Coordinates of C-alpha atoms and ligand atoms in Angstrom, one line a residue:
X167 CA 136.5 106.5 186.9
X168 CA 134.3 107.7 190.2
X169 CA 131.5 105.5 190.8
X170 CA 127.8 107.1 190.5
X171 CA 126.7 107.3 194.3
X172 CA 123.1 106.2 193.1
X173 CA 124.5 103.2 191.5
X174 CA 125.7 101.6 194.9
X175 CA 123.6 98.8 195.5
X176 CA 122.7 99.7 199.1
X177 CA 121.1 103.0 197.9
X178 CA 119.1 101.1 195.6
X179 CA 117.9 98.7 198.2
X180 CA 117.4 101.5 200.7
X181 CA 114.9 103.1 198.1
X182 CA 113.0 99.7 197.6
X183 CA 112.9 99.3 201.4
X184 CA 111.7 102.8 202.1
X185 CA 108.7 101.7 199.9
X186 CA 108.0 98.5 201.3
X187 CA 107.8 100.1 204.8
X188 CA 105.5 102.9 203.3
X189 CA 103.4 100.2 201.9
X190 CA 103.5 98.3 205.2
X191 CA 102.0 101.8 206.8
X192 CA 105.0 102.5 209.3
X193 CA 106.3 105.6 207.4
X194 CA 103.5 107.5 206.6
X195 CA 104.1 111.1 205.3
X196 CA 107.8 112.1 206.3
X197 CA 107.7 109.4 209.1
X198 CA 111.2 107.1 209.2
X199 CA 114.5 107.5 208.4
X200 CA 117.5 105.2 207.7
X201 CA 121.2 105.1 207.6
X202 CA 123.8 103.1 206.0
X203 CA 127.9 103.2 206.5
X204 CA 129.4 102.6 203.4
X205 CA 132.1 99.6 202.9
X206 CA 135.5 100.9 202.4
X207 CA 135.3 99.9 198.8
X208 CA 132.0 101.9 198.1
X209 CA 133.5 104.9 199.8
X210 CA 136.9 104.8 197.8
X211 CA 135.0 104.1 194.6
X212 CA 133.0 107.7 194.8
X213 CA 136.5 109.6 194.8
X214 CA 134.8 112.3 196.7
X215 CA 137.3 115.4 197.6
X216 CA 137.0 116.0 201.4
X217 CA 136.4 119.3 202.2
X218 CA 134.5 120.2 199.2
X219 CA 130.9 119.4 200.1
X220 CA 128.5 121.7 202.3
X221 CA 129.3 121.6 206.3
X222 CA 127.0 121.0 208.7
X223 CA 127.7 121.4 212.2
X224 CA 126.9 118.6 214.8
X225 CA 128.4 116.7 217.9
X226 CA 130.3 113.9 216.4
X227 CA 130.9 110.5 218.1
X228 CA 134.6 109.1 217.5
X229 CA 133.5 105.9 216.2
X230 CA 132.0 107.1 213.2
X231 CA 134.7 109.4 212.0
X232 CA 136.3 108.8 208.6
X233 CA 133.1 106.9 207.5
X234 CA 130.9 108.0 204.6
X235 CA 127.2 107.6 205.6
X236 CA 124.1 107.1 203.5
X237 CA 121.2 108.9 204.8
X238 CA 117.6 109.8 204.1
X239 CA 116.5 113.4 204.3
X240 CA 115.0 115.4 206.8
X241 CA 111.2 115.3 205.5
X242 CA 111.8 113.1 203.1
X243 CA 108.4 110.8 202.0
X244 CA 109.4 107.5 202.3
X245 CA 106.9 106.8 199.3
X246 CA 108.9 109.3 197.0
X247 CA 112.4 107.9 197.6
X248 CA 112.4 105.8 194.5
X249 CA 111.8 108.6 192.4
X250 CA 113.9 111.5 194.0
X251 CA 117.0 110.1 195.2
X252 CA 119.0 113.1 194.4
X253 CA 116.9 115.7 196.8
X254 CA 115.6 112.9 199.4
X255 CA 118.8 110.7 199.9
X256 CA 122.3 111.4 200.3
X257 CA 125.8 110.5 201.1
X258 CA 127.6 112.5 204.4
X259 CA 131.2 112.2 204.7
X260 CA 132.4 112.6 208.6
X261 CA 135.9 114.2 209.0
X262 CA 138.5 112.9 211.3
X263 CA 138.5 116.0 213.5
X264 CA 135.7 118.8 214.1
X265 CA 132.0 118.9 215.1
X266 CA 130.7 118.9 211.8
X267 CA 130.1 116.7 208.7
X268 CA 130.0 117.5 205.0
X269 CA 127.3 116.8 202.6
X270 CA 129.3 114.6 199.9
X271 CA 126.6 113.6 197.3
X272 CA 122.7 114.0 196.9
X273 CA 120.5 116.2 199.7
X274 CA 120.5 118.7 196.9
X275 CA 118.0 121.9 196.9
X276 CA 119.5 122.7 200.6
X277 CA 118.1 119.2 201.9
X278 CA 119.7 118.1 205.3
X279 CA 120.0 114.4 206.7
X280 CA 117.3 113.1 208.8
X281 CA 116.2 115.1 212.1
X282 CA 117.1 111.5 214.0
X283 CA 120.5 111.8 212.5
X284 CA 122.1 112.5 216.2
X285 CA 120.3 109.2 217.2
X286 CA 121.7 107.5 214.1
X287 CA 125.3 108.1 214.5
X288 CA 124.9 107.5 218.1
X289 CA 123.6 104.0 217.7
X290 CA 126.1 103.4 215.0
X291 CA 128.9 104.6 217.6
X292 CA 127.4 101.9 220.3
X293 CA 126.9 99.0 217.9
X294 CA 130.4 99.6 216.3
X295 CA 132.1 99.2 219.7
X296 CA 130.9 95.6 220.0
X297 CA 130.4 94.8 216.3
X298 CA 132.5 96.1 213.5
X299 CA 130.2 95.1 210.9
X300 CA 127.7 97.3 212.2
X301 CA 126.1 99.2 209.0
X302 CA 122.5 100.0 209.2
X303 CA 120.3 101.9 211.4
X304 CA 116.4 102.5 210.7
X305 CA 113.6 104.2 212.4
X306 CA 110.0 104.1 211.9
X307 CA 106.6 104.2 213.5
X308 CA 105.9 100.4 213.0
X309 CA 102.4 100.1 213.7
X310 CA 102.1 97.5 216.0
X311 CA 105.1 98.4 217.9
X312 CA 103.9 101.8 218.4
X313 CA 100.4 100.7 219.7
X314 CA 101.8 98.0 222.2
X315 CA 103.6 101.0 223.8
X316 CA 100.6 102.3 224.5
X317 CA 98.5 99.4 226.0
X318 CA 101.5 97.0 226.6
X319 CA 104.0 96.3 229.6
X320 CA 106.0 99.9 230.3
X321 CA 109.0 98.1 231.4
X322 CA 111.6 96.8 228.9
X323 CA 112.2 93.4 230.7
X324 CA 108.4 93.0 230.8
X325 CA 108.2 94.3 227.1
X326 CA 110.6 91.6 226.1
X327 CA 109.3 88.8 227.9
X328 CA 105.7 89.3 226.6
X329 CA 107.4 88.6 223.3
X330 CA 109.4 86.0 224.0
X331 CA 106.8 84.1 225.5
X332 CA 104.8 84.1 222.0
X333 CA 107.0 82.1 219.6
X334 CA 110.5 80.2 220.4
X335 CA 112.2 82.4 217.7
X336 CA 111.6 85.4 219.4
X337 CA 114.1 84.5 222.2
X338 CA 116.6 83.6 219.3
X339 CA 116.3 86.9 217.4
X340 CA 116.9 89.1 220.5
X341 CA 118.4 87.3 223.3
X342 CA 119.6 90.2 224.6
X343 CA 116.5 92.0 224.7
X344 CA 114.6 95.1 223.8
X345 CA 115.6 98.2 224.9
X346 CA 112.9 100.9 225.8
X347 CA 113.7 104.7 226.1
X348 CA 110.9 106.4 227.9
X349 CA 109.0 108.8 226.1
X350 CA 110.6 111.9 225.6
X351 CA 110.8 114.7 222.7
X352 CA 112.5 113.2 219.5
X353 CA 115.1 114.8 217.4
X354 CA 117.3 115.9 219.9
X355 CA 120.7 115.0 221.2
X356 CA 119.0 113.9 224.5
X357 CA 117.2 111.3 223.0
X358 CA 120.2 110.3 220.9
X359 CA 122.3 110.0 224.5
X360 CA 119.6 107.9 225.8
X361 CA 119.5 105.5 222.6
X362 CA 123.1 105.2 222.5
X363 CA 123.1 103.5 226.0
X364 CA 120.4 101.4 225.3
X365 CA 122.2 100.2 222.0
X366 CA 125.4 99.2 223.5
X367 CA 124.5 95.7 224.3
X368 CA 121.1 95.7 222.2
X369 CA 120.1 96.0 218.5
X370 CA 116.5 97.0 218.7
X371 CA 115.2 99.7 220.9
X372 CA 111.8 101.3 221.1
X373 CA 111.1 104.8 221.7
X374 CA 108.1 104.7 224.0
X375 CA 105.0 106.5 222.2
X376 CA 106.8 107.1 219.1
X377 CA 108.6 103.9 217.4
X378 CA 111.5 101.8 216.5
X379 CA 115.2 101.8 216.4
X380 CA 116.6 98.7 214.3
X381 CA 120.2 98.2 214.1
X382 CA 122.1 95.3 212.0
X383 CA 124.8 94.5 209.5
X384 CA 122.7 95.3 206.7
X385 CA 119.4 96.5 205.7
X386 CA 118.2 93.0 205.1
X387 CA 119.2 92.5 208.9
X388 CA 117.9 95.5 210.4
X389 CA 114.4 95.2 208.2
X390 CA 114.3 91.3 209.4
X391 CA 114.3 92.4 212.9
X392 CA 112.2 95.3 212.6
X393 CA 109.2 93.1 210.9
X394 CA 109.6 90.0 213.3
X395 CA 109.2 92.4 216.4
X396 CA 106.2 94.1 214.6
X397 CA 104.8 90.7 213.7
X398 CA 105.1 89.8 217.5
X399 CA 103.8 93.1 218.8
X400 CA 100.8 92.5 216.4
X401 CA 100.1 88.9 218.0
X402 CA 100.5 90.3 221.4
X403 CA 97.7 93.0 220.6
X404 CA 95.5 90.0 219.2
X405 CA 95.9 87.8 222.3
X406 CA 95.3 90.2 224.5
X407 CA 92.0 91.4 222.8
X408 CA 90.8 88.2 223.4
X409 CA 91.0 88.5 227.1
X410 CA 92.3 84.7 227.3
X411 CA 95.8 84.7 227.3
X412 CA 97.1 81.4 228.8
X413 CA 100.5 82.8 229.6
X414 CA 102.7 81.5 226.4
X415 CA 105.9 79.8 226.8
X416 CA 107.3 79.9 230.4
X417 CA 110.6 80.7 231.8
X418 CA 111.8 77.1 232.2
X419 CA 110.8 76.2 228.6
X420 CA 112.6 79.6 227.3
X421 CA 115.7 78.3 229.5
X422 CA 115.3 75.0 227.8
X423 CA 115.5 76.7 224.4
X424 CA 118.4 78.9 225.3
X425 CA 120.7 75.7 226.2
X426 CA 119.3 74.1 222.9
X427 CA 120.4 76.7 221.0
X428 CA 123.5 78.0 222.9
X429 CA 122.3 81.1 223.7
X430 CA 122.3 83.4 226.6
X431 CA 118.9 85.4 227.7
X432 CA 119.6 88.7 229.1
X433 CA 120.8 88.4 232.7
X434 CA 118.1 88.7 234.9
X435 CA 115.5 88.4 232.9
X436 CA 114.1 84.4 233.3
X437 CA 113.2 83.3 237.1
X438 CA 115.1 79.7 236.8
Ligands
2HA12 O1 111.7 111.4 210.1 O2 110.1 109.7 212.1 O3 111.1 110.8 214.2 C1 110.5 111.8 210.9 C2 110.7 110.9 212.1 C3 111.1 111.4 213.2
ZN13 ZN1 109.8 109.3 214.4

C-alpha cells in the first residue's frame, strides 16, 4: 500500500520548523521557503504514477533529475503550514528528460512551488555535486542576517571574518566561509545562477538586502547552521552598537583553532 505523503517524517518536521521560524520573526507573511529531496525509500513508498501530475515548465539542472522534492508553495504563510499542508506544501517529481516538473502530491487548488524554486534546485544541484547526502535548502529573512547586510561588511570575505572573530565555533561551523550574492531581483533564473556558483563550495549564502540560503543533509542541519549564523549576526550588531569592539579572535588565533580541529579555513581569508 502507498504511504500517505503527509505521513513522511520530513513533511511533519518541515511544518514544525516553518512554525518555529515564523515564531522567530524570520518568515513574516509569505516570506521564506523550504525544499527537501526525498530519500529513495520515501519516494518509492509514495507509489506515484509518473506522468499523472500537473506539469509546470522550468529549466532543470541534471543533478536533480529523477528526484522527488518536497516544497512549500508560492505565497504560503509559514504560520499556516501546519494547518493546511494540502494547499501550502507539496511534492514534485523531476523527470529524467525535459524542462518541466510534475506536481505529484499536495499544492492543491492550483498552488505552485515557491517562487524561489529555481534557486532551490540550483542549490541542490551545486551541493549534490560535492555531497551526495545533500537534501535540504531553506530560505528566509532571518532578521539579524538581513540587518547585518545593511550595516556590516558588503564583501563576503570581510563578512565571514567578522563572524569568525566573534566565537571559536564559527570557524568550525563554516570554515569554507559564507557567500554573498550582491543585491539583485529575487525569484529569477539570474539569482538562481548566482546562488549556484556560490553554493559550489559553501553551505550558506546570503542574498544582500534580502535573506539567507542554508543547505544541508537534513532539516536539522540546515536549520542549525541558519540559527547559528543569525545568532552571530545578532552579536555583531550588538557589538558595533556599543562602539567599543576590541577586535575579537585574531588571524593567528583562528589558524591555531583550525590546526587544533584539523579543518582548513577558506584559502586567502586569514593573513598568517
Ligand atoms: O517566498 O521569501 O524570496 C517569499 C520569499 C521570496
Ligand atoms: Zn525571500
